[in-house]
Amino acid sequence: MASLNERKVAVVGCGFVGSASAFALMESGLFSEMVLIDVNKDKAEGEALDISHGLPFAKPMSIYAGDYKDAADAAVVVVTAGAGQKPGETRLDLVKKNIGIFKSIIPEIAKYNKEGILLIVANPVDILTYAAAKLSGFPENRVFGSGTVLDTARFKYLLGEHLDIDSRSVHAFIIGEHGDSEIAAWSSANVSGIPINDFCEMRGHFEHEKSMNKIAENVKNSAYGIIEKKGATYYGIAMSVRRICEAIIRDEKSILPISSIQHGDFGIDDIALSMPAIVGRNGVEGAVPIKLSDQEKEALKASATTLKEVLKEAF
Ligand SMILES: NC(=O)c1ccc[n+]([C@@H]2O[C@H](COP(=O)([O-])OP(=O)(O)OC[C@H]3O[C@@H](n4cnc5c(N)ncnc54)[C@H](O)[C@@H]3O)[C@@H](O)[C@H]2O)c1
């Protein structure tokens, strides 16, 4: 069994999301080796060459196209392989197609790599995270999805624009499904410790309910809007992948809303969805059950029920 190389990442699936993530990871300087794997070997080779040509402007590393054997010692395996969302198609529509792909990919990864972390990005990410945990046999702390890390970034960005402040000073989470039933956890949102509604008033906004609904809807529909205009989304998710890998490799113990299998918080069990969690070198190192209003708790339970129904049908 290969021991892990802490400086190595594997990216499975080199389409829009995989290649943009590989580029972001190359720029991050976190890794010194990266293997790109795709059923379309030419695509993986082309991306490896193209991204390598940026290395003289970044930090030295080895980037190449390979096979699952080459992922045996990767500290993190990022899985983006799957069909993309078509215009008008919901993420849940994709489920059966992508579970089929996972049934071929995940056992191959697990055959060679026994100790790494599986970071699932392909959609529907919550369902596929659950499937990957079961198909790999890995402990649950080492299999998680990008979940609502991207949605949360969109939420912070839009709140930053709304309030005309740096989005990094906004502390707020999108939780639940990465998809149509996701929840903006408005009741716990704050700007540097100041409750969001108080901060809104400081900046001249008084219609909290209206702003909240508008921003939450905008976050939820972001992907549909971008896909409508350019066919796919990839830069935002690439930066999310980079951020999650950074938390893992640097053992940052950062709190990120990744998707992982739940065990009873808010009455939700045996389904993967996003709640803030501590992310470090051991993967998911603990849940952070933030305070929710009764309405948010109900919406979270409804999100879990939606996912459970899909899972029952598809897996
Ligand atoms: N989690 C998120 O926030 C988020 C954001 C954007 C996109 N996505 C998802 O990421 C996935 C990829 O999107 P994309 O736009 O890159 O799609 P894409 O079609 O551009 O790329 C998919 C890649 O997967 C490869 N692939 C397919 N089957 C494979 C297999 N069995 N083994 C290895 N490789 C295989 C394809 O050859 C292709 O290169 C989709 O499911 C999409 O919905 C997730």
mmCIF file of C-alpha atoms and ligand atoms in Angstrom:
data_model
loop_
_atom_site.group_PDB
_atom_site.id
_atom_site.type_symbol
_atom_site.label_atom_id
_atom_site.label_comp_id
_atom_site.label_asym_id
_atom_site.label_seq_id
_atom_site.Cartn_x
_atom_site.Cartn_y
_atom_site.Cartn_z
ATOM 1 C CA MET A 1 0.000 0.000 0.000
ATOM 2 C CA ALA A 2 1.392 3.381 -1.021
ATOM 3 C CA SER A 3 1.926 5.792 1.862
ATOM 4 C CA LEU A 4 0.446 9.215 1.254
ATOM 5 C CA ASN A 5 2.289 12.091 -0.336
ATOM 6 C CA GLU A 6 1.081 15.162 1.597
ATOM 7 C CA ARG A 7 1.981 17.341 -1.377
ATOM 8 C CA LYS A 8 -0.023 15.411 -3.947
ATOM 9 C CA VAL A 9 -3.542 15.921 -5.278
ATOM 10 C CA ALA A 10 -5.504 13.964 -7.867
ATOM 11 C CA VAL A 11 -8.304 15.483 -9.923
ATOM 12 C CA VAL A 12 -10.765 13.019 -11.450
ATOM 13 C CA GLY A 13 -12.736 14.559 -14.300
ATOM 14 C CA CYS A 14 -11.041 17.252 -16.393
ATOM 15 C CA GLY A 15 -14.013 19.098 -17.840
ATOM 16 C CA PHE A 16 -14.829 22.714 -17.040
ATOM 17 C CA VAL A 17 -14.840 22.184 -13.272
ATOM 18 C CA GLY A 18 -11.908 19.757 -13.063
ATOM 19 C CA SER A 19 -9.609 21.837 -15.268
ATOM 20 C CA ALA A 20 -10.512 25.142 -13.574
ATOM 21 C CA SER A 21 -9.926 23.464 -10.183
ATOM 22 C CA ALA A 22 -6.593 22.060 -11.374
ATOM 23 C CA PHE A 23 -5.575 25.541 -12.506
ATOM 24 C CA ALA A 24 -6.601 27.075 -9.172
ATOM 25 C CA LEU A 25 -4.708 24.331 -7.307
ATOM 26 C CA MET A 26 -1.589 24.904 -9.423
ATOM 27 C CA GLU A 27 -1.739 28.620 -8.587
ATOM 28 C CA SER A 28 -2.259 27.897 -4.874
ATOM 29 C CA GLY A 29 1.222 26.417 -4.391
ATOM 30 C CA LEU A 30 -0.296 23.877 -1.968
ATOM 31 C CA PHE A 31 0.877 20.825 -3.907
ATOM 32 C CA SER A 32 4.050 19.748 -5.677
ATOM 33 C CA GLU A 33 2.411 16.939 -7.674
ATOM 34 C CA MET A 34 -0.955 16.738 -9.416
ATOM 35 C CA VAL A 35 -2.370 13.888 -11.474
ATOM 36 C CA LEU A 36 -5.294 14.520 -13.810
ATOM 37 C CA ILE A 37 -7.573 11.577 -14.620
ATOM 38 C CA ASP A 38 -10.360 11.503 -17.199
ATOM 39 C CA VAL A 39 -12.081 8.837 -19.269
ATOM 40 C CA ASN A 40 -11.042 11.104 -22.152
ATOM 41 C CA LYS A 41 -7.268 10.682 -21.815
ATOM 42 C CA ASP A 42 -6.522 13.320 -24.469
ATOM 43 C CA LYS A 43 -8.467 15.891 -22.491
ATOM 44 C CA ALA A 44 -6.497 15.089 -19.318
ATOM 45 C CA GLU A 45 -3.206 15.256 -21.247
ATOM 46 C CA GLY A 46 -4.130 18.536 -22.918
ATOM 47 C CA GLU A 47 -5.122 20.152 -19.627
ATOM 48 C CA ALA A 48 -1.960 18.873 -17.888
ATOM 49 C CA LEU A 49 0.219 20.429 -20.601
ATOM 50 C CA ASP A 50 -1.690 23.694 -20.767
ATOM 51 C CA ILE A 51 -1.656 24.174 -16.967
ATOM 52 C CA SER A 52 2.039 23.144 -16.772
ATOM 53 C CA HIS A 53 2.943 25.964 -19.141
ATOM 54 C CA GLY A 54 1.986 28.414 -16.378
ATOM 55 C CA LEU A 55 4.504 26.903 -13.956
ATOM 56 C CA PRO A 56 7.373 29.311 -14.758
ATOM 57 C CA PHE A 57 5.058 32.025 -13.392
ATOM 58 C CA ALA A 58 4.037 30.018 -10.329
ATOM 59 C CA LYS A 59 5.827 27.421 -8.183
ATOM 60 C CA PRO A 60 7.486 24.230 -9.459
ATOM 61 C CA MET A 61 5.338 21.130 -9.478
ATOM 62 C CA SER A 62 4.746 18.041 -11.555
ATOM 63 C CA ILE A 63 1.426 17.951 -13.424
ATOM 64 C CA TYR A 64 0.555 14.965 -15.600
ATOM 65 C CA ALA A 65 -2.297 12.863 -16.942
ATOM 66 C CA GLY A 66 -2.550 9.451 -15.339
ATOM 67 C CA ASP A 67 -4.676 6.600 -14.156
ATOM 68 C CA TYR A 68 -6.202 5.541 -10.842
ATOM 69 C CA LYS A 69 -2.964 3.794 -9.900
ATOM 70 C CA ASP A 70 -1.286 7.206 -10.004
ATOM 71 C CA ALA A 71 -3.768 8.490 -7.396
ATOM 72 C CA ALA A 72 -2.695 5.811 -4.884
ATOM 73 C CA ASP A 73 -0.636 8.233 -2.764
ATOM 74 C CA ALA A 74 -2.659 11.432 -3.272
ATOM 75 C CA ALA A 75 -3.508 13.160 0.010
ATOM 76 C CA VAL A 76 -6.675 14.542 -1.597
ATOM 77 C CA VAL A 77 -8.670 13.136 -4.518
ATOM 78 C CA VAL A 78 -11.038 15.707 -6.002
ATOM 79 C CA VAL A 79 -13.896 14.085 -7.939
ATOM 80 C CA THR A 80 -15.536 16.298 -10.548
ATOM 81 C CA ALA A 81 -16.335 13.608 -13.128
ATOM 82 C CA GLY A 82 -19.919 13.523 -14.184
ATOM 83 C CA ALA A 83 -22.351 14.956 -16.612
ATOM 84 C CA GLY A 84 -22.888 18.709 -16.255
ATOM 85 C CA GLN A 85 -26.205 20.385 -15.561
ATOM 86 C CA LYS A 86 -28.011 21.167 -18.844
ATOM 87 C CA PRO A 87 -30.060 24.381 -19.219
ATOM 88 C CA GLY A 88 -33.388 23.842 -17.433
ATOM 89 C CA GLU A 89 -32.207 20.622 -15.755
ATOM 90 C CA THR A 90 -32.168 20.565 -11.930
ATOM 91 C CA ARG A 91 -29.206 19.105 -10.074
ATOM 92 C CA LEU A 92 -31.442 16.308 -8.885
ATOM 93 C CA ASP A 93 -32.246 15.377 -12.511
ATOM 94 C CA LEU A 94 -28.615 14.448 -12.890
ATOM 95 C CA VAL A 95 -28.641 11.939 -10.112
ATOM 96 C CA LYS A 96 -29.028 8.609 -11.840
ATOM 97 C CA LYS A 97 -26.532 9.427 -14.588
ATOM 98 C CA ASN A 98 -23.850 10.460 -12.128
ATOM 99 C CA ILE A 99 -24.404 7.657 -9.612
ATOM 100 C CA GLY A 100 -23.713 5.276 -12.510
ATOM 101 C CA ILE A 101 -20.423 7.069 -13.199
ATOM 102 C CA PHE A 102 -19.527 6.949 -9.473
ATOM 103 C CA LYS A 103 -20.125 3.205 -9.365
ATOM 104 C CA SER A 104 -17.263 2.857 -11.839
ATOM 105 C CA ILE A 105 -14.951 5.565 -10.440
ATOM 106 C CA ILE A 106 -15.078 5.343 -6.637
ATOM 107 C CA PRO A 107 -14.184 1.627 -6.279
ATOM 108 C CA GLU A 108 -11.222 2.259 -8.637
ATOM 109 C CA ILE A 109 -9.955 5.106 -6.433
ATOM 110 C CA ALA A 110 -10.472 3.050 -3.255
ATOM 111 C CA LYS A 111 -8.686 0.044 -4.773
ATOM 112 C CA TYR A 112 -5.402 1.974 -4.864
ATOM 113 C CA ASN A 113 -5.782 4.798 -2.363
ATOM 114 C CA LYS A 114 -6.652 3.717 1.185
ATOM 115 C CA GLU A 115 -5.786 6.760 3.293
ATOM 116 C CA GLY A 116 -6.592 9.877 1.286
ATOM 117 C CA ILE A 117 -9.486 12.306 1.502
ATOM 118 C CA LEU A 118 -12.214 12.156 -1.146
ATOM 119 C CA LEU A 119 -13.537 15.601 -1.995
ATOM 120 C CA ILE A 120 -16.700 15.230 -4.050
ATOM 121 C CA VAL A 121 -17.673 18.073 -6.369
ATOM 122 C CA ALA A 122 -19.827 16.450 -9.092
ATOM 123 C CA ASN A 123 -23.575 17.028 -8.766
ATOM 124 C CA PRO A 124 -25.897 16.373 -7.103
ATOM 125 C CA VAL A 125 -23.070 16.723 -4.646
ATOM 126 C CA ASP A 126 -24.957 15.675 -1.497
ATOM 127 C CA ILE A 127 -26.270 12.460 -3.020
ATOM 128 C CA LEU A 128 -22.910 11.667 -4.624
ATOM 129 C CA THR A 129 -21.076 12.311 -1.336
ATOM 130 C CA TYR A 130 -23.315 9.758 0.363
ATOM 131 C CA ALA A 131 -22.787 7.332 -2.534
ATOM 132 C CA ALA A 132 -19.004 7.867 -2.439
ATOM 133 C CA ALA A 133 -18.869 7.190 1.307
ATOM 134 C CA LYS A 134 -20.724 3.900 0.823
ATOM 135 C CA LEU A 135 -18.876 2.857 -2.368
ATOM 136 C CA SER A 136 -15.407 3.638 -1.014
ATOM 137 C CA GLY A 137 -15.819 2.121 2.452
ATOM 138 C CA PHE A 138 -13.703 5.053 3.739
ATOM 139 C CA PRO A 139 -14.458 6.427 7.198
ATOM 140 C CA GLU A 140 -16.985 9.243 6.908
ATOM 141 C CA ASN A 141 -14.600 11.978 8.057
ATOM 142 C CA ARG A 142 -12.535 11.348 4.886
ATOM 143 C CA VAL A 143 -15.401 11.615 2.367
ATOM 144 C CA PHE A 144 -17.142 14.927 2.014
ATOM 145 C CA GLY A 145 -18.565 17.197 -0.637
ATOM 146 C CA SER A 146 -17.943 20.823 -1.569
ATOM 147 C CA GLY A 147 -21.581 21.210 -0.511
ATOM 148 C CA THR A 148 -22.650 24.803 -0.026
ATOM 149 C CA VAL A 149 -19.130 26.247 0.151
ATOM 150 C CA LEU A 150 -19.780 27.831 -3.260
ATOM 151 C CA ASP A 151 -23.327 28.924 -2.376
ATOM 152 C CA THR A 152 -21.983 30.463 0.830
ATOM 153 C CA ALA A 153 -19.360 32.350 -1.182
ATOM 154 C CA ARG A 154 -22.136 33.641 -3.456
ATOM 155 C CA PHE A 155 -24.149 34.635 -0.366
ATOM 156 C CA LYS A 156 -21.202 36.525 1.146
ATOM 157 C CA TYR A 157 -20.431 38.184 -2.179
ATOM 158 C CA LEU A 158 -24.021 39.396 -2.615
ATOM 159 C CA LEU A 159 -24.255 40.578 1.006
ATOM 160 C CA GLY A 160 -20.949 42.396 0.532
ATOM 161 C CA GLU A 161 -22.360 44.129 -2.561
ATOM 162 C CA HIS A 162 -25.655 44.909 -0.803
ATOM 163 C CA LEU A 163 -23.886 46.476 2.181
ATOM 164 C CA ASP A 164 -20.935 47.897 0.230
ATOM 165 C CA ILE A 165 -18.364 46.122 2.411
ATOM 166 C CA ASP A 166 -15.634 43.498 1.952
ATOM 167 C CA SER A 167 -17.361 40.100 1.547
ATOM 168 C CA ARG A 168 -14.666 38.539 3.756
ATOM 169 C CA SER A 169 -16.070 40.469 6.734
ATOM 170 C CA VAL A 170 -19.453 38.788 6.247
ATOM 171 C CA HIS A 171 -20.080 35.673 8.367
ATOM 172 C CA ALA A 172 -23.036 33.811 7.002
ATOM 173 C CA PHE A 173 -23.854 30.316 5.762
ATOM 174 C CA ILE A 174 -26.016 28.642 3.187
ATOM 175 C CA ILE A 175 -26.898 25.227 4.627
ATOM 176 C CA GLY A 176 -28.776 22.065 3.588
ATOM 177 C CA GLU A 177 -28.858 20.757 0.039
ATOM 178 C CA HIS A 178 -26.528 22.282 -2.556
ATOM 179 C CA GLY A 179 -29.545 22.997 -4.708
ATOM 180 C CA ASP A 180 -33.139 24.064 -4.765
ATOM 181 C CA SER A 181 -33.979 23.356 -1.094
ATOM 182 C CA GLU A 182 -30.937 25.134 0.357
ATOM 183 C CA ILE A 183 -31.418 27.580 3.241
ATOM 184 C CA ALA A 184 -29.864 30.988 3.871
ATOM 185 C CA ALA A 185 -29.156 30.940 7.613
ATOM 186 C CA TRP A 186 -30.056 34.614 7.987
ATOM 187 C CA SER A 187 -30.730 34.469 11.741
ATOM 188 C CA SER A 188 -27.061 33.745 12.534
ATOM 189 C CA ALA A 189 -25.579 35.974 9.807
ATOM 190 C CA ASN A 190 -23.402 38.834 10.991
ATOM 191 C CA VAL A 191 -20.812 41.317 9.809
ATOM 192 C CA SER A 192 -17.807 41.155 12.096
ATOM 193 C CA GLY A 193 -20.017 40.228 15.056
ATOM 194 C CA ILE A 194 -22.795 42.749 14.324
ATOM 195 C CA PRO A 195 -26.114 40.964 13.610
ATOM 196 C CA ILE A 196 -26.960 41.240 9.930
ATOM 197 C CA ASN A 197 -30.182 43.227 10.391
ATOM 198 C CA ASP A 198 -28.415 45.767 12.603
ATOM 199 C CA PHE A 199 -25.646 46.116 10.050
ATOM 200 C CA CYS A 200 -28.202 46.504 7.243
ATOM 201 C CA GLU A 201 -29.772 49.406 9.156
ATOM 202 C CA MET A 202 -26.343 50.999 9.659
ATOM 203 C CA ARG A 203 -26.022 50.949 5.870
ATOM 204 C CA GLY A 204 -29.502 52.355 5.218
ATOM 205 C CA HIS A 205 -31.419 49.126 4.470
ATOM 206 C CA PHE A 206 -34.566 48.561 6.546
ATOM 207 C CA GLU A 207 -36.643 46.020 4.606
ATOM 208 C CA HIS A 208 -34.955 42.941 6.029
ATOM 209 C CA GLU A 209 -37.459 40.314 4.912
ATOM 210 C CA LYS A 210 -37.466 41.644 1.349
ATOM 211 C CA SER A 211 -33.634 41.856 1.155
ATOM 212 C CA MET A 212 -33.255 38.402 2.661
ATOM 213 C CA ASN A 213 -35.640 36.782 0.178
ATOM 214 C CA LYS A 214 -34.108 38.601 -2.779
ATOM 215 C CA ILE A 215 -30.515 37.689 -1.873
ATOM 216 C CA ALA A 216 -31.364 34.063 -0.966
ATOM 217 C CA GLU A 217 -33.238 33.609 -4.268
ATOM 218 C CA ASN A 218 -30.353 35.177 -6.161
ATOM 219 C CA VAL A 219 -27.896 32.718 -4.536
ATOM 220 C CA LYS A 220 -30.151 29.752 -5.284
ATOM 221 C CA ASN A 221 -30.583 30.717 -8.925
ATOM 222 C CA SER A 222 -26.965 31.764 -9.577
ATOM 223 C CA ALA A 223 -25.976 28.498 -11.240
ATOM 224 C CA TYR A 224 -29.071 28.426 -13.464
ATOM 225 C CA GLY A 225 -28.391 32.015 -14.569
ATOM 226 C CA ILE A 226 -24.716 31.397 -15.361
ATOM 227 C CA ILE A 227 -25.449 28.119 -17.187
ATOM 228 C CA GLU A 228 -28.093 29.924 -19.243
ATOM 229 C CA LYS A 229 -25.497 32.517 -20.313
ATOM 230 C CA LYS A 230 -22.235 30.542 -20.685
ATOM 231 C CA GLY A 231 -23.161 26.870 -20.456
ATOM 232 C CA ALA A 232 -21.371 25.928 -17.229
ATOM 233 C CA THR A 233 -20.066 27.351 -13.944
ATOM 234 C CA TYR A 234 -16.475 26.703 -12.975
ATOM 235 C CA TYR A 235 -14.426 29.612 -11.580
ATOM 236 C CA GLY A 236 -16.376 29.963 -8.325
ATOM 237 C CA ILE A 237 -16.301 26.226 -7.663
ATOM 238 C CA ALA A 238 -12.590 26.085 -8.562
ATOM 239 C CA MET A 239 -11.840 28.666 -5.867
ATOM 240 C CA SER A 240 -14.029 26.695 -3.446
ATOM 241 C CA VAL A 241 -12.017 23.514 -4.175
ATOM 242 C CA ARG A 242 -8.795 25.416 -3.612
ATOM 243 C CA ARG A 243 -10.084 26.809 -0.291
ATOM 244 C CA ILE A 244 -11.176 23.365 0.965
ATOM 245 C CA CYS A 245 -7.832 21.784 -0.046
ATOM 246 C CA GLU A 246 -6.032 24.594 1.769
ATOM 247 C CA ALA A 247 -7.994 23.894 4.973
ATOM 248 C CA ILE A 248 -7.099 20.187 4.682
ATOM 249 C CA ILE A 249 -3.426 20.369 3.686
ATOM 250 C CA ARG A 250 -2.548 23.220 6.061
ATOM 251 C CA ASP A 251 -4.598 21.539 8.833
ATOM 252 C CA GLU A 252 -6.343 24.845 9.342
ATOM 253 C CA LYS A 253 -9.398 23.561 11.221
ATOM 254 C CA SER A 254 -11.421 26.118 9.279
ATOM 255 C CA ILE A 255 -15.190 26.176 9.551
ATOM 256 C CA LEU A 256 -16.646 25.484 6.126
ATOM 257 C CA PRO A 257 -20.142 24.382 5.066
ATOM 258 C CA ILE A 258 -19.063 21.135 3.446
ATOM 259 C CA SER A 259 -21.485 18.283 2.791
ATOM 260 C CA SER A 260 -21.083 15.274 5.055
ATOM 261 C CA ILE A 261 -23.196 12.466 6.440
ATOM 262 C CA GLN A 262 -25.293 13.763 9.336
ATOM 263 C CA HIS A 263 -25.854 11.994 12.625
ATOM 264 C CA GLY A 264 -28.786 13.457 14.495
ATOM 265 C CA ASP A 265 -28.187 17.226 14.721
ATOM 266 C CA PHE A 266 -31.558 18.923 14.112
ATOM 267 C CA GLY A 267 -33.094 15.429 13.836
ATOM 268 C CA ILE A 268 -31.277 14.726 10.550
ATOM 269 C CA ASP A 269 -29.679 11.341 10.140
ATOM 270 C CA ASP A 270 -28.035 9.149 7.479
ATOM 271 C CA ILE A 271 -28.043 11.698 4.682
ATOM 272 C CA ALA A 272 -25.286 13.999 3.441
ATOM 273 C CA LEU A 273 -26.003 17.714 3.442
ATOM 274 C CA SER A 274 -24.155 20.890 4.319
ATOM 275 C CA MET A 275 -23.731 22.251 7.796
ATOM 276 C CA PRO A 276 -20.706 24.212 8.972
ATOM 277 C CA ALA A 277 -17.984 21.794 10.049
ATOM 278 C CA ILE A 278 -14.387 21.947 11.201
ATOM 279 C CA VAL A 279 -12.121 20.951 8.292
ATOM 280 C CA GLY A 280 -8.493 19.992 8.841
ATOM 281 C CA ARG A 281 -5.927 17.321 7.964
ATOM 282 C CA ASN A 282 -8.271 14.577 9.182
ATOM 283 C CA GLY A 283 -11.054 15.844 6.957
ATOM 284 C CA VAL A 284 -14.280 16.588 8.806
ATOM 285 C CA GLU A 285 -13.119 17.013 12.390
ATOM 286 C CA GLY A 286 -16.395 18.078 14.020
ATOM 287 C CA ALA A 287 -19.833 19.513 13.393
ATOM 288 C CA VAL A 288 -20.651 23.124 14.176
ATOM 289 C CA PRO A 289 -24.419 23.160 14.692
ATOM 290 C CA ILE A 290 -25.041 26.899 14.409
ATOM 291 C CA LYS A 291 -28.122 28.482 16.002
ATOM 292 C CA LEU A 292 -31.133 28.425 13.693
ATOM 293 C CA SER A 293 -34.584 29.976 13.949
ATOM 294 C CA ASP A 294 -37.564 27.587 14.092
ATOM 295 C CA GLN A 295 -38.371 28.431 10.488
ATOM 296 C CA GLU A 296 -34.797 27.633 9.383
ATOM 297 C CA LYS A 297 -34.879 24.344 11.319
ATOM 298 C CA GLU A 298 -38.072 23.347 9.554
ATOM 299 C CA ALA A 299 -36.607 24.282 6.161
ATOM 300 C CA LEU A 300 -33.477 22.258 6.940
ATOM 301 C CA LYS A 301 -35.578 19.207 7.797
ATOM 302 C CA ALA A 302 -37.536 19.657 4.565
ATOM 303 C CA SER A 303 -34.229 19.850 2.649
ATOM 304 C CA ALA A 304 -33.111 16.580 4.273
ATOM 305 C CA THR A 305 -36.434 14.935 3.375
ATOM 306 C CA THR A 306 -36.064 16.023 -0.262
ATOM 307 C CA LEU A 307 -32.594 14.504 -0.405
ATOM 308 C CA LYS A 308 -33.679 11.315 1.337
ATOM 309 C CA GLU A 309 -36.425 10.743 -1.231
ATOM 310 C CA VAL A 310 -33.980 11.134 -4.107
ATOM 311 C CA LEU A 311 -31.488 8.851 -2.440
ATOM 312 C CA LYS A 312 -34.140 6.174 -1.900
ATOM 313 C CA GLU A 313 -35.001 6.242 -5.601
ATOM 314 C CA ALA A 314 -31.493 6.428 -6.953
ATOM 315 C CA PHE A 315 -29.104 4.499 -4.770
HETATM 316 N N1 LIG B 1 -20.460 21.256 -6.396
HETATM 317 C C1 LIG B 1 -20.563 22.393 -7.067
HETATM 318 O O1 LIG B 1 -20.722 23.475 -6.447
HETATM 319 C C2 LIG B 1 -20.484 22.360 -8.571
HETATM 320 C C3 LIG B 1 -20.346 23.530 -9.323
HETATM 321 C C4 LIG B 1 -20.293 23.430 -10.701
HETATM 322 C C5 LIG B 1 -20.405 22.194 -11.312
HETATM 323 N N2 LIG B 1 -20.544 21.075 -10.569
HETATM 324 C C6 LIG B 1 -20.657 19.726 -11.141
HETATM 325 O O2 LIG B 1 -19.372 19.253 -11.529
HETATM 326 C C7 LIG B 1 -19.552 18.219 -12.515
HETATM 327 C C8 LIG B 1 -18.634 18.478 -13.693
HETATM 328 O O3 LIG B 1 -19.074 19.622 -14.382
HETATM 329 P P1 LIG B 1 -18.300 20.122 -15.695
HETATM 330 O O4 LIG B 1 -18.948 21.391 -16.096
HETATM 331 O O5 LIG B 1 -16.844 20.048 -15.466
HETATM 332 O O6 LIG B 1 -18.723 18.968 -16.730
HETATM 333 P P2 LIG B 1 -17.880 18.529 -18.034
HETATM 334 O O7 LIG B 1 -18.837 17.743 -18.863
HETATM 335 O O8 LIG B 1 -17.191 19.702 -18.626
HETATM 336 O O9 LIG B 1 -16.750 17.566 -17.449
HETATM 337 C C9 LIG B 1 -16.999 16.298 -16.954
HETATM 338 C C10 LIG B 1 -15.740 15.488 -17.207
HETATM 339 O O10 LIG B 1 -15.920 14.228 -16.572
HETATM 340 C C11 LIG B 1 -15.345 13.246 -17.430
HETATM 341 N N3 LIG B 1 -15.911 11.948 -17.142
HETATM 342 C C12 LIG B 1 -17.159 11.480 -17.416
HETATM 343 N N4 LIG B 1 -17.291 10.204 -17.024
HETATM 344 C C13 LIG B 1 -16.094 9.843 -16.481
HETATM 345 C C14 LIG B 1 -15.604 8.660 -15.909
HETATM 346 N N5 LIG B 1 -16.366 7.565 -15.811
HETATM 347 N N6 LIG B 1 -14.325 8.646 -15.481
HETATM 348 C C15 LIG B 1 -13.539 9.733 -15.580
HETATM 349 N N7 LIG B 1 -13.957 10.897 -16.111
HETATM 350 C C16 LIG B 1 -15.221 10.947 -16.557
HETATM 351 C C17 LIG B 1 -15.689 13.747 -18.838
HETATM 352 O O11 LIG B 1 -14.855 13.157 -19.821
HETATM 353 C C18 LIG B 1 -15.476 15.247 -18.688
HETATM 354 O O12 LIG B 1 -14.156 15.637 -19.018
HETATM 355 C C19 LIG B 1 -21.038 18.221 -12.877
HETATM 356 O O13 LIG B 1 -21.698 17.205 -12.161
HETATM 357 C C20 LIG B 1 -21.497 19.589 -12.396
HETATM 358 O O14 LIG B 1 -22.889 19.652 -12.129
HETATM 359 C C21 LIG B 1 -20.561 21.129 -9.208
#
